[in-house]
PDB file of C-alpha atoms in Angstrom:
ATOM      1  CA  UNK H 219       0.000   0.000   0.000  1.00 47.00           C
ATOM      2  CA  UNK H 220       2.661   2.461   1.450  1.00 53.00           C
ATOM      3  CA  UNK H 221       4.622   1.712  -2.264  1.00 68.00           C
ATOM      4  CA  UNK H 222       1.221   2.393  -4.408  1.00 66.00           C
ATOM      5  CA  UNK H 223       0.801   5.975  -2.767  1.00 65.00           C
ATOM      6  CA  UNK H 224       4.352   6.777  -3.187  1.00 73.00           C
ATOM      7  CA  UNK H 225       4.178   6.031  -7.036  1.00 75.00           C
ATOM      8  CA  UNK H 226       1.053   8.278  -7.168  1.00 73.00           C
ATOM      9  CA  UNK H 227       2.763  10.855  -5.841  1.00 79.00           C
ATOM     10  CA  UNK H 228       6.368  10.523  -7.036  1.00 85.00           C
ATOM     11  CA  UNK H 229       5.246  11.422 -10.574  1.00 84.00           C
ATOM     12  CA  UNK H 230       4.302  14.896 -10.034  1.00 86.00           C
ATOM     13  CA  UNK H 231       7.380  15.230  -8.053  1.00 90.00           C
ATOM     14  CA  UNK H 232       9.766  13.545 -11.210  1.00 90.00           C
ATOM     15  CA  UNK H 233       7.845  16.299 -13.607  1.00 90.00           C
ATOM     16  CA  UNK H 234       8.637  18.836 -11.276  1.00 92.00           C
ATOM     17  CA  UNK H 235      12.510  18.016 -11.200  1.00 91.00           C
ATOM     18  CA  UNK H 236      12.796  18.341 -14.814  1.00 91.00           C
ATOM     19  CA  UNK H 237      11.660  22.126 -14.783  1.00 91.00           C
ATOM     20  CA  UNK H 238      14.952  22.471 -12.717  1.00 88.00           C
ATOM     21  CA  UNK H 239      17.475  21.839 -15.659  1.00 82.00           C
ATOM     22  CA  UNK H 240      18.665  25.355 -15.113  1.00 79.00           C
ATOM     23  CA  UNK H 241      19.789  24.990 -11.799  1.00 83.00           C
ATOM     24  CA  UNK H 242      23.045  23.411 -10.381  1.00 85.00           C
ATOM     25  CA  UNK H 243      23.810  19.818  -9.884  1.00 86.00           C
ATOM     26  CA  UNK H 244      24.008  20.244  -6.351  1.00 86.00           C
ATOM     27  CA  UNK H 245      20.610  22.291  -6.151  1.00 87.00           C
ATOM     28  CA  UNK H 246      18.653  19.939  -7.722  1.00 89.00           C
ATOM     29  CA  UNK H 247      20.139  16.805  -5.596  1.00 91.00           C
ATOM     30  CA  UNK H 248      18.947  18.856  -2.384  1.00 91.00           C
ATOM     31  CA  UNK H 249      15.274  19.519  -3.783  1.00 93.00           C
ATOM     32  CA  UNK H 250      15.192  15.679  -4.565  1.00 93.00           C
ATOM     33  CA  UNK H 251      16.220  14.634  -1.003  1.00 93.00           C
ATOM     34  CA  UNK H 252      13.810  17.097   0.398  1.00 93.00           C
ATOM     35  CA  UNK H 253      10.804  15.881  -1.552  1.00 94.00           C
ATOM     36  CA  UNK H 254      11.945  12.385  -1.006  1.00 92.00           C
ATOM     37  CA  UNK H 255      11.381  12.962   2.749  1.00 93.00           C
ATOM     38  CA  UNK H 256       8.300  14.220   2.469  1.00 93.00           C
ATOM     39  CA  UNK H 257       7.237  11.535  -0.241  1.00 91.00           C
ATOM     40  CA  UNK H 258       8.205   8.762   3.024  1.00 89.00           C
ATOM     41  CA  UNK H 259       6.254  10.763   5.278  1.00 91.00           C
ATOM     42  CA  UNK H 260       3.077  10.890   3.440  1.00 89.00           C
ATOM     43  CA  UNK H 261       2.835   7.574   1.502  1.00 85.00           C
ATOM     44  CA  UNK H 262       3.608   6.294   5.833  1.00 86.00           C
ATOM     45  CA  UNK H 263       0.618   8.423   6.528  1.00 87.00           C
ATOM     46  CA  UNK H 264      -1.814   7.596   3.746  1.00 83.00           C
ATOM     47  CA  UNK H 265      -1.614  10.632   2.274  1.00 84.00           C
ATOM     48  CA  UNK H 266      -1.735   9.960  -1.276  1.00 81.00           C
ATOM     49  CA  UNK H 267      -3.395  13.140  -2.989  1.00 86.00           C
ATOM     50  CA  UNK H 268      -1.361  16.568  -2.829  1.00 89.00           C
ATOM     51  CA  UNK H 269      -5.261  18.401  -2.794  1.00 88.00           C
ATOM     52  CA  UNK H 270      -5.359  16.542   0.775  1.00 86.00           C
ATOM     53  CA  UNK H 271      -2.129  18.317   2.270  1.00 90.00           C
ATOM     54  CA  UNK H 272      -3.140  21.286   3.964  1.00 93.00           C
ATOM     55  CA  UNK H 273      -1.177  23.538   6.294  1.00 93.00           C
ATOM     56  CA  UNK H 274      -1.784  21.425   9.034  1.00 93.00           C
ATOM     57  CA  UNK H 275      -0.039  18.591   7.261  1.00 93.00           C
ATOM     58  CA  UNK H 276       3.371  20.435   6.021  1.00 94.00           C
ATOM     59  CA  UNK H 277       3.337  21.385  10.243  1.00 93.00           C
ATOM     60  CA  UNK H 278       3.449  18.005  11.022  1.00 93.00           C
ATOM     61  CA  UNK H 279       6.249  16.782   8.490  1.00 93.00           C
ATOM     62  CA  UNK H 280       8.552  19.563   9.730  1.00 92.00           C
ATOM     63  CA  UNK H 281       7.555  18.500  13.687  1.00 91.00           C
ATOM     64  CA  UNK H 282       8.056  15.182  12.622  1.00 92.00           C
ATOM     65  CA  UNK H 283      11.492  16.247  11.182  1.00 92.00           C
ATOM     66  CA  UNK H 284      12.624  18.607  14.180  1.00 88.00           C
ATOM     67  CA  UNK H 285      11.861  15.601  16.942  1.00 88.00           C
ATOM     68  CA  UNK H 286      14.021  13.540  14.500  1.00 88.00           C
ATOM     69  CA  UNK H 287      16.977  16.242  14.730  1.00 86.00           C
ATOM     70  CA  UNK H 288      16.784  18.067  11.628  1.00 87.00           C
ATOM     71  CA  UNK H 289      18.403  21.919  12.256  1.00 85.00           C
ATOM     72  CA  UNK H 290      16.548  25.000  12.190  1.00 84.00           C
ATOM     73  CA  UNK H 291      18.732  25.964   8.973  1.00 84.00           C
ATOM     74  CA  UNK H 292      18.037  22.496   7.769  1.00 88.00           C
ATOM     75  CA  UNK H 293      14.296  22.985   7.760  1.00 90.00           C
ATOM     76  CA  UNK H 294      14.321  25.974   6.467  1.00 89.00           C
ATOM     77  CA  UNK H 295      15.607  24.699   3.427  1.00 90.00           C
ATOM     78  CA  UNK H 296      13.632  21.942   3.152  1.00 92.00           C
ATOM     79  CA  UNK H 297      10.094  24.266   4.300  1.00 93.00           C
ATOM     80  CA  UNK H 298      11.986  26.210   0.687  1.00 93.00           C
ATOM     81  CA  UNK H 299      12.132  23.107  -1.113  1.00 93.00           C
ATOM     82  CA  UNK H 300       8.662  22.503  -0.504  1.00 94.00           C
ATOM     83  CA  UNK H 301       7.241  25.690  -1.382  1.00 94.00           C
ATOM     84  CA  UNK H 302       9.111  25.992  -4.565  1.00 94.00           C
ATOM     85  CA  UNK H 303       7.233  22.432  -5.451  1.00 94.00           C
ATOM     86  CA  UNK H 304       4.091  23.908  -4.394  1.00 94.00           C
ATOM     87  CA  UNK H 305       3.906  26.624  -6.105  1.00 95.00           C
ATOM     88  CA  UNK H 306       4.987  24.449  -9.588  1.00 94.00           C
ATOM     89  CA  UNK H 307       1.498  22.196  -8.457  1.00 93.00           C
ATOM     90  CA  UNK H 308      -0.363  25.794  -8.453  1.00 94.00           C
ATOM     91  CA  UNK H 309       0.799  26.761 -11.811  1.00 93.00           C
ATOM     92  CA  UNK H 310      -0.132  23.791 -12.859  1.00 91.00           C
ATOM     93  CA  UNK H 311      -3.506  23.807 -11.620  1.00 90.00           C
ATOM     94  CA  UNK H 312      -3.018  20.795  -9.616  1.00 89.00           C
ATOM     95  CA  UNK H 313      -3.837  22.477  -6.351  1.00 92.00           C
ATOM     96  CA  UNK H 314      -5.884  25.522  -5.632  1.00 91.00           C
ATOM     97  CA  UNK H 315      -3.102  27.016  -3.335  1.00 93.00           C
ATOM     98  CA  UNK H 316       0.616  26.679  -1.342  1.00 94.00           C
ATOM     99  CA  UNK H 317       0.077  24.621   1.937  1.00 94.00           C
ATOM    100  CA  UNK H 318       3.676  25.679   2.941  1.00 92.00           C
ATOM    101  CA  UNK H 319       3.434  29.445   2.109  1.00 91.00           C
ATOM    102  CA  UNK H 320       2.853  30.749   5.756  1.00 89.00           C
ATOM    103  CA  UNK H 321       4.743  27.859   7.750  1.00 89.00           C
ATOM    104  CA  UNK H 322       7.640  29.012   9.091  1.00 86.00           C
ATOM    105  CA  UNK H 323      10.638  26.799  10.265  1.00 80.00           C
ATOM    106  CA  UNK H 324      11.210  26.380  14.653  1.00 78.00           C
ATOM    107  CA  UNK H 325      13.604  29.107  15.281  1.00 75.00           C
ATOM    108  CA  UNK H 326      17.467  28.198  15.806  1.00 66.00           C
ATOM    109  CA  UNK H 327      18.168  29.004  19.675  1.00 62.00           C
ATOM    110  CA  UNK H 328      20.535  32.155  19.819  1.00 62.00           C
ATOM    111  CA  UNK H 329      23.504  31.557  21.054  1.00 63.00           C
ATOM    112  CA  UNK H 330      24.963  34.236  23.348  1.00 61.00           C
ATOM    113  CA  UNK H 331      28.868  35.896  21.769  1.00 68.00           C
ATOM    114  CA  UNK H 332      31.601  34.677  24.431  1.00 81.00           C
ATOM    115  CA  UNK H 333      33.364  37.608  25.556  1.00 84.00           C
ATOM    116  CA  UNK H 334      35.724  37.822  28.372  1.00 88.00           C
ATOM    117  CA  UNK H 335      35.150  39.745  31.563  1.00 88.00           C
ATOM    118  CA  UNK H 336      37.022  42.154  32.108  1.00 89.00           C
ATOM    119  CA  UNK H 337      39.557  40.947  34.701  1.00 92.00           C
ATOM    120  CA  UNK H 338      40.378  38.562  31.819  1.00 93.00           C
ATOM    121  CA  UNK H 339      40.607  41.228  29.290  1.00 93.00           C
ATOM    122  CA  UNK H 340      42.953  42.808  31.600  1.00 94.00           C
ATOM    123  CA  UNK H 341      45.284  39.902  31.933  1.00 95.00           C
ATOM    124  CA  UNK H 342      45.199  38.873  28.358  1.00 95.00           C
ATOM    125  CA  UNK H 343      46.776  42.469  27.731  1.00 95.00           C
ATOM    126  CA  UNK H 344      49.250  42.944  30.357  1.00 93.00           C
ATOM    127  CA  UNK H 345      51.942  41.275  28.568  1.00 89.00           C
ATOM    128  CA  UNK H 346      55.681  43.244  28.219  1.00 88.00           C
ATOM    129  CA  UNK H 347      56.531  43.371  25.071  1.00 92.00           C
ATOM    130  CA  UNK H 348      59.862  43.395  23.368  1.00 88.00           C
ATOM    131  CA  UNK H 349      60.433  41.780  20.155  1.00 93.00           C
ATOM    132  CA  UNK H 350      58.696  42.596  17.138  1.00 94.00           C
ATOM    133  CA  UNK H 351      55.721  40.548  17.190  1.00 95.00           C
ATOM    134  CA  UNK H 352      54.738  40.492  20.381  1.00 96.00           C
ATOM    135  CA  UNK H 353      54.721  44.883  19.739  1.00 96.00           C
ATOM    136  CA  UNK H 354      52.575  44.296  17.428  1.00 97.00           C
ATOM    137  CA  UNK H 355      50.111  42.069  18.498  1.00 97.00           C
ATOM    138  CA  UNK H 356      49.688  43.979  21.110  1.00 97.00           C
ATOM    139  CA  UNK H 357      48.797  46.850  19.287  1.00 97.00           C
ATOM    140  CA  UNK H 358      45.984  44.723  17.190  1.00 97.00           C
ATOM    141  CA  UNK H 359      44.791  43.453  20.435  1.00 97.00           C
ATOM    142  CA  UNK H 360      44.457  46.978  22.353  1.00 95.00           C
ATOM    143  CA  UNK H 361      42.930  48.796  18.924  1.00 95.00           C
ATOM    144  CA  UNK H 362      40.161  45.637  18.319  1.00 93.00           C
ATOM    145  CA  UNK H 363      39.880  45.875  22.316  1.00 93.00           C
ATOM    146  CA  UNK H 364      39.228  49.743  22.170  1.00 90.00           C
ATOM    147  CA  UNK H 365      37.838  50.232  19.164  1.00 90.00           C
ATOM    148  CA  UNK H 366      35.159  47.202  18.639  1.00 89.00           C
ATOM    149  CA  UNK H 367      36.946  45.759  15.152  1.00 92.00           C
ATOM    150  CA  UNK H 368      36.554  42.797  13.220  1.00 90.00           C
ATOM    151  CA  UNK H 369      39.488  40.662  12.363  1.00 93.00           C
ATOM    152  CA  UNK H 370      38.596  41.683   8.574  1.00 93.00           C
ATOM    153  CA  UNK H 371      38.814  45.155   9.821  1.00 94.00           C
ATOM    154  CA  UNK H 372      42.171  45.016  11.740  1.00 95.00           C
ATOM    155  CA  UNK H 373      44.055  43.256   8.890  1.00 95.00           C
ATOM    156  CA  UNK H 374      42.470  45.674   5.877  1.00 94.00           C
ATOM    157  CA  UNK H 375      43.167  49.015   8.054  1.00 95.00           C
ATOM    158  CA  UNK H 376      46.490  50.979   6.371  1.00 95.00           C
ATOM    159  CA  UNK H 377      48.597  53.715   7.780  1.00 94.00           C
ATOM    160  CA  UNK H 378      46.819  56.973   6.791  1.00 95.00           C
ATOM    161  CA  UNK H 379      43.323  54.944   8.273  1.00 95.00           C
ATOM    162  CA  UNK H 380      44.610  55.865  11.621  1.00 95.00           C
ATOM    163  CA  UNK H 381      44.967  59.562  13.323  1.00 93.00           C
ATOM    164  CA  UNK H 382      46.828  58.984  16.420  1.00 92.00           C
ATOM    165  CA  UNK H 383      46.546  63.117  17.521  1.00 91.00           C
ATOM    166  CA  UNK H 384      42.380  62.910  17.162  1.00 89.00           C
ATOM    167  CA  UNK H 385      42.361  59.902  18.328  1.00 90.00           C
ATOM    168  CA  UNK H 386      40.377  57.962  15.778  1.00 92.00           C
ATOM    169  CA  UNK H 387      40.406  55.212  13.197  1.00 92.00           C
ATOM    170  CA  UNK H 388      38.376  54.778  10.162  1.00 93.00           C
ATOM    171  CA  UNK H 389      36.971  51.510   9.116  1.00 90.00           C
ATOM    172  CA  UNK H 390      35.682  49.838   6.039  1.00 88.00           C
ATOM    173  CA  UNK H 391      33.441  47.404   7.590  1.00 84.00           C
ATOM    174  CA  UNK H 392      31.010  44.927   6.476  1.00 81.00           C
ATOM    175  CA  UNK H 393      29.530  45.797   2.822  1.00 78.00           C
ATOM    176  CA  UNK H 394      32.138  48.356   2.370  1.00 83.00           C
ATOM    177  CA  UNK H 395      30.685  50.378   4.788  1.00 84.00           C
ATOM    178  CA  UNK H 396      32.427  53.309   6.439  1.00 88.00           C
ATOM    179  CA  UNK H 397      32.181  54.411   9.932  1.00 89.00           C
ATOM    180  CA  UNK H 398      35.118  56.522  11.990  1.00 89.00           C
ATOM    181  CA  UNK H 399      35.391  55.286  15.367  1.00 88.00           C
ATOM    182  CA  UNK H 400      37.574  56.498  18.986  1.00 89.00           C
ATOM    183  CA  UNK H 401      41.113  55.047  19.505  1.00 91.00           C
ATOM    184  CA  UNK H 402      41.358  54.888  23.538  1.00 91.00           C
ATOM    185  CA  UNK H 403      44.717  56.160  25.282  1.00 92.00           C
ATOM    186  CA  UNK H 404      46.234  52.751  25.536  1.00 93.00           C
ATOM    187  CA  UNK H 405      46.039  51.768  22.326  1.00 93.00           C
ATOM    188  CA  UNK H 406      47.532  54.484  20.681  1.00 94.00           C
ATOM    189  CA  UNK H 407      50.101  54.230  22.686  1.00 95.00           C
ATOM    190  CA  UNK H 408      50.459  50.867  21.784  1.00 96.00           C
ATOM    191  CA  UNK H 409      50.129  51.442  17.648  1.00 96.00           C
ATOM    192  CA  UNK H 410      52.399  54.482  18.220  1.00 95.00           C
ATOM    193  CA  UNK H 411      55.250  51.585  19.377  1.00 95.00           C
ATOM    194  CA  UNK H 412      54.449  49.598  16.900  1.00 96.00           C
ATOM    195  CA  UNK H 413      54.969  52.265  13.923  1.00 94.00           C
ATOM    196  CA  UNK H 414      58.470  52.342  15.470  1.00 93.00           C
ATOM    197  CA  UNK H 415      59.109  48.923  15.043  1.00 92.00           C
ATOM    198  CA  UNK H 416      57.166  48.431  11.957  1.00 91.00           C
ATOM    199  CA  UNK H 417      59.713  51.021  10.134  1.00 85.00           C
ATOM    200  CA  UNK H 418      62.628  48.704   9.569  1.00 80.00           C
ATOM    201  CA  UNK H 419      60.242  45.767   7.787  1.00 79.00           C
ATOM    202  CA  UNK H 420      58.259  48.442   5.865  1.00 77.00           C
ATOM    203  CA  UNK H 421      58.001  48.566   2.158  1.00 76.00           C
ATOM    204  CA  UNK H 422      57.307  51.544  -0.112  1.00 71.00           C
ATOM    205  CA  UNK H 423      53.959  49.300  -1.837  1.00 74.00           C
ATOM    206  CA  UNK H 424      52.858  48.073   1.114  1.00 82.00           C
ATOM    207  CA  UNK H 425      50.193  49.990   3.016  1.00 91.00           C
ATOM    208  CA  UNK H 426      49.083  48.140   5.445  1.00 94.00           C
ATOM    209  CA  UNK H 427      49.310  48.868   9.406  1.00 95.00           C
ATOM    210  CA  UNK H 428      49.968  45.660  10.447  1.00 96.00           C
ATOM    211  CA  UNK H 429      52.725  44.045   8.554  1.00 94.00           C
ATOM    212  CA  UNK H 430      54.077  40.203   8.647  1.00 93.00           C
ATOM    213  CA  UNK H 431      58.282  40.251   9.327  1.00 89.00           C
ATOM    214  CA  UNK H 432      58.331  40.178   5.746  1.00 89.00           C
ATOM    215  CA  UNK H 433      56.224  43.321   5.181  1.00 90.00           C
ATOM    216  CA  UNK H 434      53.482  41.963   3.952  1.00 91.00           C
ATOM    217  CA  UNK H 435      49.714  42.549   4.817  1.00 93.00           C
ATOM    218  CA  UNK H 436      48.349  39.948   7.333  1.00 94.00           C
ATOM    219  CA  UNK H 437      45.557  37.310   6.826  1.00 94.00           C
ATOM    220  CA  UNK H 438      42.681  36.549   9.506  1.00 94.00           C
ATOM    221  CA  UNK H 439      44.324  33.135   9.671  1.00 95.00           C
ATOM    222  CA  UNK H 440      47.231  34.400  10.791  1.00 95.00           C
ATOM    223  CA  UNK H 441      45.871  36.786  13.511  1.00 96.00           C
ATOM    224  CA  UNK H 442      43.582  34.240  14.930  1.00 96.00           C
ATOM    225  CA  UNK H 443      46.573  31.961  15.451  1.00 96.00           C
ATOM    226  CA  UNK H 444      48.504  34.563  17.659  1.00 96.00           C
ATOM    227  CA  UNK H 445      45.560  35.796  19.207  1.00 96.00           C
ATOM    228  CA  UNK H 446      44.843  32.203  20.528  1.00 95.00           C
ATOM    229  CA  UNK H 447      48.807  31.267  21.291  1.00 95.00           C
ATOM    230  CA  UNK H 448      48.894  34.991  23.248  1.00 96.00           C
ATOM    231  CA  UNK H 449      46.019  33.785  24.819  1.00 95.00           C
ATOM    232  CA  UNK H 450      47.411  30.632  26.298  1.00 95.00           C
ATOM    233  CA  UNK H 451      51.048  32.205  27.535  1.00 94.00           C
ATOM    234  CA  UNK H 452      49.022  34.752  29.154  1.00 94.00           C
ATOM    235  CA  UNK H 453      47.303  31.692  31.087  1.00 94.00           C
ATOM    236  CA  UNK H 454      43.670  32.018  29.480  1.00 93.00           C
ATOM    237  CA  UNK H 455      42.409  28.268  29.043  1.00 87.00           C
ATOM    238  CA  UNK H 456      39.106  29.792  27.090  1.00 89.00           C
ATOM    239  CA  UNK H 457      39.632  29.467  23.728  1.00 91.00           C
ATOM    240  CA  UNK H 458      40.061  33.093  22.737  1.00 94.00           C
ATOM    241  CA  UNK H 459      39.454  34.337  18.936  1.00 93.00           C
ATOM    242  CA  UNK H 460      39.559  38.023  17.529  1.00 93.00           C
ATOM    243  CA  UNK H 461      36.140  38.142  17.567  1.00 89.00           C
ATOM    244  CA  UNK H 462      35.751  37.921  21.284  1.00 90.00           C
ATOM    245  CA  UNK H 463      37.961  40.818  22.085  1.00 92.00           C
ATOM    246  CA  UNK H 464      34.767  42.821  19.766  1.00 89.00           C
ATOM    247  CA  UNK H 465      32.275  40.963  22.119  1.00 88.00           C
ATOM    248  CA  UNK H 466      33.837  42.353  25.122  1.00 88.00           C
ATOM    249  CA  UNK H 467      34.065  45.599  24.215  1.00 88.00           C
ATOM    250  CA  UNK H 468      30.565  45.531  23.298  1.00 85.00           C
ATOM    251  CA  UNK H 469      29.842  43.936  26.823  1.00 84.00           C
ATOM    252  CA  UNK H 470      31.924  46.121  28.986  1.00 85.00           C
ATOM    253  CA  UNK H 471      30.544  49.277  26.505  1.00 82.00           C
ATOM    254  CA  UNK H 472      27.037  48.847  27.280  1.00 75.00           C
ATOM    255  CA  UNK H 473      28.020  47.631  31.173  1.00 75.00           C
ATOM    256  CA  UNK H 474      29.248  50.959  31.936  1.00 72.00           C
ATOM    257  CA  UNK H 475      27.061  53.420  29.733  1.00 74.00           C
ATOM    258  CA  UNK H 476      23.608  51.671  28.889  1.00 69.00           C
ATOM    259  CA  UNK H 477      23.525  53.277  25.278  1.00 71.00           C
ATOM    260  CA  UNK H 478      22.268  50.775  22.845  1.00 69.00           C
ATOM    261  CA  UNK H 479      22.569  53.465  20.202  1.00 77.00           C
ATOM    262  CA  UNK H 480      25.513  54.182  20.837  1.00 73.00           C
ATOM    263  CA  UNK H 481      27.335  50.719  20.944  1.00 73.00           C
ATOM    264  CA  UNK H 482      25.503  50.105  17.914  1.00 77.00           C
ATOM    265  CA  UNK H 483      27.004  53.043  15.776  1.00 76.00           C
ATOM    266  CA  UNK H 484      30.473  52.092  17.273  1.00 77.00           C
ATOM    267  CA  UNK H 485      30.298  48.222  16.468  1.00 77.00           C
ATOM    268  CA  UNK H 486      28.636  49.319  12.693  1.00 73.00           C
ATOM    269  CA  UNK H 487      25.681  47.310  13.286  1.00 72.00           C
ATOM    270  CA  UNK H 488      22.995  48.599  10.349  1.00 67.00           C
ATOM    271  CA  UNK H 489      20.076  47.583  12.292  1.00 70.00           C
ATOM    272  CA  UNK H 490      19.821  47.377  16.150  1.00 66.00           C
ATOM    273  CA  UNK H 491      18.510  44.352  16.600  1.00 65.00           C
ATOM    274  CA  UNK H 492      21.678  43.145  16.113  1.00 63.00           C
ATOM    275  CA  UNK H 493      23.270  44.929  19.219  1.00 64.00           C
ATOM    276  CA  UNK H 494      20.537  44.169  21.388  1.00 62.00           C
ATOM    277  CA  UNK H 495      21.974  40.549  21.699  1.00 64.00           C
ATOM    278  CA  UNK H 496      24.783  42.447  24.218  1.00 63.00           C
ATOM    279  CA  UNK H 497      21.682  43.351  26.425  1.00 60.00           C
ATOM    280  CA  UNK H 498      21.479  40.269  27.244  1.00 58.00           C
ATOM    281  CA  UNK H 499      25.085  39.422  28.273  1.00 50.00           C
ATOM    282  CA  UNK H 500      24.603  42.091  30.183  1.00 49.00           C
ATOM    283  CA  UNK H 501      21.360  40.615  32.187  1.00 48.00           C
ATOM    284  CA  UNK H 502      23.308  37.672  32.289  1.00 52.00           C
ATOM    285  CA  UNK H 503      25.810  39.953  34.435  1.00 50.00           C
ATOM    286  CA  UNK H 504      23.492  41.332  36.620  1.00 46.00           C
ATOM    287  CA  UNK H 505      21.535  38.279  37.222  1.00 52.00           C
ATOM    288  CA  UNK H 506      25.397  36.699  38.737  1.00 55.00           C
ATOM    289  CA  UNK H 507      25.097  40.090  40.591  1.00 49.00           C
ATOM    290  CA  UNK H 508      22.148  39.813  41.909  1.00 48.00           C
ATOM    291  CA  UNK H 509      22.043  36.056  42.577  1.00 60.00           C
ATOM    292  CA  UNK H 510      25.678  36.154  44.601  1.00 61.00           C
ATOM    293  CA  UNK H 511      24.379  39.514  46.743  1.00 56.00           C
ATOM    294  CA  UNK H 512      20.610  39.387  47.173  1.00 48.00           C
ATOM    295  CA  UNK H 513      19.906  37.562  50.479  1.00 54.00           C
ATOM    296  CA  UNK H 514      16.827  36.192  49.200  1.00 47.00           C
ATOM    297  CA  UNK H 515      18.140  35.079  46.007  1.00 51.00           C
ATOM    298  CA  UNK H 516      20.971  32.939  48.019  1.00 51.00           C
ATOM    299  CA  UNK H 517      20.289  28.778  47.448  1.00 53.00           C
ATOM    300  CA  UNK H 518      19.550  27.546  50.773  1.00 51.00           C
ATOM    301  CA  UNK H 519      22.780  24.875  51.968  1.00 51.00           C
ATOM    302  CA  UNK H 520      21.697  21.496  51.077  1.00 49.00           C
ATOM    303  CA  UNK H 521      20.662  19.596  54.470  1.00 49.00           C
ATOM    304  CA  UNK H 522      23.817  17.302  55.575  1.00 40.00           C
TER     305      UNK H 522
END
């Protein structure tokens, strides 16, 4: 029985995959695995007549799928896959209308940035520094620290992008977007040494700030690797990327101030809602607070 619905439906499925000869290889294998899931599920269900799916129905399959361990990315795509086909049966005046059109995939949980605190921060940048390197990692770490910068950022800023006097750097962020942002005391200081020491590598065609010992411009590769080995002599287990050292200046930023906006025109976030993710690392701080000093928010000692 289970194999006679399947055939019923698998045609209008087959005539459907030919209309994608346009498309990639790997495209059309993905809308053929998605279908074929959703072939299993109905022909198991006795489902063998697309008028009878209904919202309801495409609900179930993706339940069905999410208790099984599909991803929210995962069903997203195949909630796509299923549309696109649905929409083909509409044109073709198989159906009178999209069962998948409105159902929307579970959402992904959010997973909170890891940034360090700011004793941490503190120790990961209290390092002497005397050879060439370590001046200038140093000086990426303080100016990502102060000045909220991507990796990408740090390794595409050149010389003239930085004005030590005003105190400022300009940055060509995420789709070529511009924004000038403060350079704290310590950093400058910091990039000030390391313009010293960056003179003897320097070549005339290379603009870049941060320079390999062969005076060439860095990769994000590179910088993650020393950011995670600095890490690790400075006696920080965590496993510490560039990107967390822009997390925690976000954190520590909205800590002491409160100003959304404001963190939000510093990091170069287009749209808040992005931002507002540091709110709640920031509940997550006070809630610690709160738990560890409000006397009725103490556990009560476990009897002995």
């Amino acid at each position: 029985m289970i194999d006679a619905v399947r055939q019923i439906l698998l045609k209008e499925v087959d005539d459907f995959l030919v209309t994608l000869t346009g498309y990639s290889e790997n495209t059309q294998v993905a809308y053929r695995r998605d279908l074929n899931q959703l072939l299993d599920y109905l022909s198991e269900n006795g489902l063998s007549r697309w008028k009878s799916i209904d919202a309801q129905v495409v609900r179930s399959f993706i339940a069905f799928q999410h208790r099984n361990g599909k991803s929210s990315p995962s069903l997203a795509r195949l909630l796509s896959s299923m549309r696109s086909f649905f929409s083909y049966l509409v044109d073709c005046r198989r159906i009178d209308g999209n069962p998948a059109k409105n159902v929307q995939a579970p959402k992904q949980p959010r997973h909170l940035p890891k940034a360090l605190d700011v004793d941490q921060t503190g120790k990961l940048l209290a390092a002497k520094v005397e050879s060439f390197l370590a001046v200038r990692d140093l000086a990426m770490w303080e100016l990502m620290y102060s000045s909220g910068l991507r990796v990408s950022e740090i390794v595409g800023l050149n010389l003239r992008d930085i004005d030590i006097d005003d105190g400022q750097v300009r940055v060509v962020g995420k789709g070529n977007k511009e924004r000038i942002v403060p350079v704290g005391r310590v950093a400058r200081d910091a990039v000030n040494q390391w313009k010293r020491a960056r003179q003897p590598c320097s070549k005339d065609d290379v603009s870049a700030l941060f320079i390999s010992r062969r005076g060439t411009r860095l990769t994000t590769r590179s910088v993650q690797k020393r950011l995670r080995s600095w890490a690790l002599r400075q006696g920080i287990e965590m496993r510490v990327h560039p990107h967390m050292l822009r997390h925690s200046f976000a954190t520590h930023m909205l800590e002491s101030s409160g100003d959304l906006r404001a963190v939000q025109e510093l990091l170069g976030h287009s749209n808040i809602s992005t931002t507002q993710i540091y709110t709640h690392l920031d509940f997550q701080h006070l809630a610690k607070v709160y738990d560890a000093a409000h006397p009725r928010a103490r556990r009560k000692p476990r009897d002995a």
